[in-house]
Short mmCIF file of C-alpha atoms in Angstrom, two decimals:
data_model
loop_
_atom_site.label_atom_id
_atom_site.label_comp_id
_atom_site.label_asym_id
_atom_site.label_seq_id
_atom_site.Cartn_x
_atom_site.Cartn_y
_atom_site.Cartn_z
CA MET A 1 -103.00 -211.11 -32.57
CA PRO A 2 -104.41 -214.11 -34.40
CA GLY A 3 -103.47 -214.25 -38.05
CA ASP A 4 -100.23 -212.30 -37.60
CA SER A 5 -97.24 -213.75 -39.30
CA PRO A 6 -94.09 -214.17 -37.14
CA SER A 7 -91.41 -211.49 -37.31
CA ILE A 8 -88.20 -212.07 -39.22
CA TRP A 9 -86.30 -212.30 -35.99
CA ASP A 10 -88.78 -215.00 -34.77
CA LEU A 11 -88.03 -217.01 -37.92
CA VAL A 12 -84.33 -216.56 -37.34
CA GLU A 13 -84.69 -217.76 -33.79
CA GLU A 14 -86.70 -220.75 -34.99
CA HIS A 15 -84.16 -221.82 -37.66
CA VAL A 16 -80.75 -220.72 -36.30
CA PRO A 17 -79.05 -222.80 -33.51
CA LEU A 18 -79.19 -220.99 -30.17
CA PRO A 19 -75.38 -220.60 -29.86
CA GLU A 20 -75.28 -218.81 -33.20
CA LEU A 21 -78.09 -216.28 -32.46
CA PRO A 22 -75.89 -213.54 -30.98
CA GLU A 23 -73.56 -213.69 -34.05
CA VAL A 24 -76.51 -213.47 -36.46
CA LYS A 25 -77.98 -210.55 -34.46
CA ARG A 26 -74.60 -208.84 -34.56
CA ILE A 27 -74.40 -209.37 -38.30
CA LEU A 28 -77.82 -208.06 -38.92
CA GLY A 29 -77.31 -205.13 -36.58
CA GLU A 30 -78.38 -205.41 -32.93
CA THR A 31 -80.00 -201.94 -32.99
CA THR A 32 -81.90 -202.71 -36.14
CA VAL A 33 -83.24 -206.03 -34.82
CA ASP A 34 -84.19 -204.47 -31.46
CA LEU A 35 -85.81 -201.46 -33.28
CA SER A 36 -87.67 -203.86 -35.53
CA LEU A 37 -89.07 -205.88 -32.59
CA GLU A 38 -90.08 -202.71 -30.73
CA LEU A 39 -91.83 -201.45 -33.80
CA ARG A 40 -93.63 -204.75 -34.33
CA ALA A 41 -94.86 -204.68 -30.63
CA GLU A 42 -96.04 -201.12 -31.16
CA VAL A 43 -97.90 -202.12 -34.30
CA MET A 44 -99.56 -205.00 -32.45
CA MET A 45 -100.59 -202.67 -29.68
CA LEU A 46 -101.95 -200.14 -32.16
CA ARG A 47 -103.92 -202.84 -33.88
CA SER A 48 -105.44 -203.96 -30.66
CA LEU A 49 -106.39 -200.41 -29.86
CA LEU A 50 -107.96 -200.06 -33.30
CA GLU A 51 -109.92 -203.33 -32.86
CA GLU A 52 -111.03 -202.05 -29.47
CA ALA A 53 -112.17 -198.77 -31.00
CA ARG A 54 -113.97 -200.58 -33.73
CA SER A 55 -115.86 -202.82 -31.34
CA SER A 56 -117.03 -199.78 -29.28
CA GLN A 57 -118.35 -197.91 -32.40
CA ALA A 58 -122.07 -197.81 -33.20
CA PRO A 59 -123.13 -200.56 -35.52
CA GLY A 60 -123.99 -198.27 -38.47
CA SER A 61 -120.89 -196.16 -38.35
CA ARG A 62 -118.10 -196.32 -40.90
CA HIS A 63 -115.28 -198.72 -40.30
CA THR A 64 -111.69 -198.45 -41.55
CA SER A 65 -110.90 -201.14 -44.11
CA ASP A 66 -107.45 -202.32 -42.92
CA ALA A 67 -105.59 -201.66 -39.71
CA SER A 68 -102.14 -201.89 -41.33
CA SER A 69 -103.11 -199.23 -43.90
CA LEU A 70 -103.30 -196.69 -41.01
CA LEU A 71 -99.71 -197.22 -40.04
CA ALA A 72 -96.97 -195.47 -42.04
CA PRO A 73 -93.58 -197.25 -42.25
CA SER A 74 -90.93 -195.84 -39.91
CA PRO A 75 -88.61 -193.54 -41.97
CA LEU A 76 -85.64 -194.56 -39.82
CA LEU A 77 -86.34 -198.20 -40.34
CA ARG A 78 -86.87 -197.68 -44.15
CA ASP A 79 -83.51 -195.89 -44.39
CA LEU A 80 -81.70 -198.52 -42.38
CA VAL A 81 -83.13 -201.30 -44.58
CA ARG A 82 -82.35 -199.29 -47.74
CA GLN A 83 -78.78 -198.76 -46.59
CA GLU A 84 -78.28 -202.44 -45.89
CA LEU A 85 -79.60 -203.38 -49.28
CA ARG A 86 -77.30 -200.92 -50.89
CA GLN A 87 -74.37 -202.36 -49.12
CA LEU A 88 -75.41 -205.87 -50.20
CA LEU A 89 -75.63 -204.69 -53.83
CA GLN A 90 -72.28 -202.84 -53.63
CA GLY A 91 -70.69 -206.08 -52.16
CA LEU A 92 -72.15 -208.14 -55.03
CA ARG A 93 -70.85 -205.67 -57.52
CA GLN A 94 -67.39 -205.70 -55.99
CA LYS A 95 -67.39 -209.46 -55.84
CA ALA A 96 -68.34 -209.66 -59.49
CA ILE A 97 -65.52 -207.32 -60.41
CA TYR A 98 -63.08 -209.36 -58.36
CA GLU A 99 -64.22 -212.58 -59.99
CA GLY A 100 -64.22 -211.08 -63.46
CA ARG A 101 -67.97 -211.52 -63.95
CA ASP A 102 -70.54 -209.20 -65.52
CA GLN A 103 -71.55 -206.79 -62.71
CA ASN A 104 -75.14 -206.52 -63.99
CA GLN A 105 -75.55 -210.38 -63.75
CA ALA A 106 -74.72 -210.22 -60.05
CA TRP A 107 -78.13 -208.63 -59.47
CA VAL A 108 -80.17 -211.01 -61.66
CA GLN A 109 -81.41 -213.02 -58.81
CA TYR A 110 -82.95 -210.08 -56.94
CA SER A 111 -86.51 -208.81 -56.98
CA PRO A 112 -87.14 -205.76 -59.14
CA ARG A 113 -89.09 -204.27 -56.21
CA VAL A 114 -86.19 -204.72 -53.80
CA LEU A 115 -83.73 -203.17 -56.34
CA ARG A 116 -86.09 -200.30 -57.01
CA PHE A 117 -86.43 -199.67 -53.25
CA ALA A 118 -82.61 -199.88 -52.60
CA LEU A 119 -81.63 -197.74 -55.58
CA GLU A 120 -84.40 -195.18 -55.09
CA GLU A 121 -82.11 -192.39 -53.98
CA SER A 122 -78.76 -193.42 -55.42
CA ARG A 123 -79.22 -194.65 -58.98
CA CYS A 124 -75.91 -193.04 -59.99
CA ASP A 125 -73.73 -195.12 -57.73
CA PHE A 126 -74.13 -198.40 -59.56
CA PRO A 127 -73.13 -199.62 -62.98
CA GLY A 128 -75.37 -200.81 -65.79
CA GLN A 129 -77.57 -197.78 -65.96
CA GLU A 130 -79.07 -199.12 -69.15
CA ILE A 131 -81.01 -201.63 -66.99
CA PHE A 132 -82.52 -198.93 -64.95
CA GLN A 133 -83.38 -196.46 -67.67
CA MET A 134 -86.96 -195.40 -67.96
CA ARG A 135 -89.17 -196.86 -70.64
CA ALA A 136 -90.63 -194.26 -72.88
CA ASP A 137 -94.16 -195.54 -72.36
CA GLU A 138 -94.02 -195.80 -68.58
CA PRO A 139 -94.36 -193.17 -65.83
CA SER A 140 -91.08 -191.99 -64.41
CA CYS A 141 -91.66 -193.91 -61.16
CA HIS A 142 -91.46 -197.22 -62.99
CA ARG A 143 -88.06 -198.82 -63.99
CA ASP A 144 -87.32 -201.68 -66.34
CA PHE A 145 -86.00 -204.54 -64.12
CA SER A 146 -86.88 -207.27 -66.56
CA VAL A 147 -83.42 -208.88 -66.29
CA ILE A 148 -83.82 -209.21 -62.56
CA LYS A 149 -85.47 -212.38 -60.99
CA ASP A 150 -87.35 -212.56 -57.71
CA GLN A 151 -85.28 -213.94 -54.93
CA LEU A 152 -83.79 -212.03 -52.04
CA ASN A 153 -83.49 -214.38 -49.06
CA MET A 154 -81.60 -215.43 -45.98
CA SER A 155 -79.22 -217.76 -47.97
CA ASN A 156 -77.27 -214.55 -48.84
CA ILE A 157 -76.41 -213.76 -45.21
CA ASP A 158 -72.72 -214.73 -45.84
CA GLN A 159 -72.41 -212.17 -48.58
CA VAL A 160 -73.98 -209.45 -46.38
CA ALA A 161 -71.64 -210.42 -43.52
CA GLY A 162 -68.58 -210.38 -45.72
CA HIS A 163 -69.33 -206.97 -46.97
CA LEU A 164 -70.10 -205.62 -43.48
CA ARG A 165 -66.73 -206.93 -42.25
#
């Protein structure tokens, strides 16, 4: 559909040399990549069906505001991503311990939203609980990630790969 951004795998294919693609796919998880691509194709098909349904509606009838708001994220995919992020964070923690660095500083470069998502179900498994304690003036769903900066990106693939090995 016009206006759609490329999938992450499309970006990987665009920026990674062809001979290295199978290794990158293996590192990321072949099943996860394939499932993600299938899910993306399904979303695109559902969007086109929605647009088709909208165009056939009567002019005065109510329209849905955003096609993507109708689609719930796949629980399986969310769990797979959450598990991979936890493994990355655990690997960073272990690397910091091995190098004698502060374990909490190993996470400083990551987005608070990413950390909140990854740690949602397993807050007890990680050190530095004082970083993640609730603020008295915030609802329980909000955590204080003020020491964490925004930057989870593909340049950390070596760390993920090292942990997965």
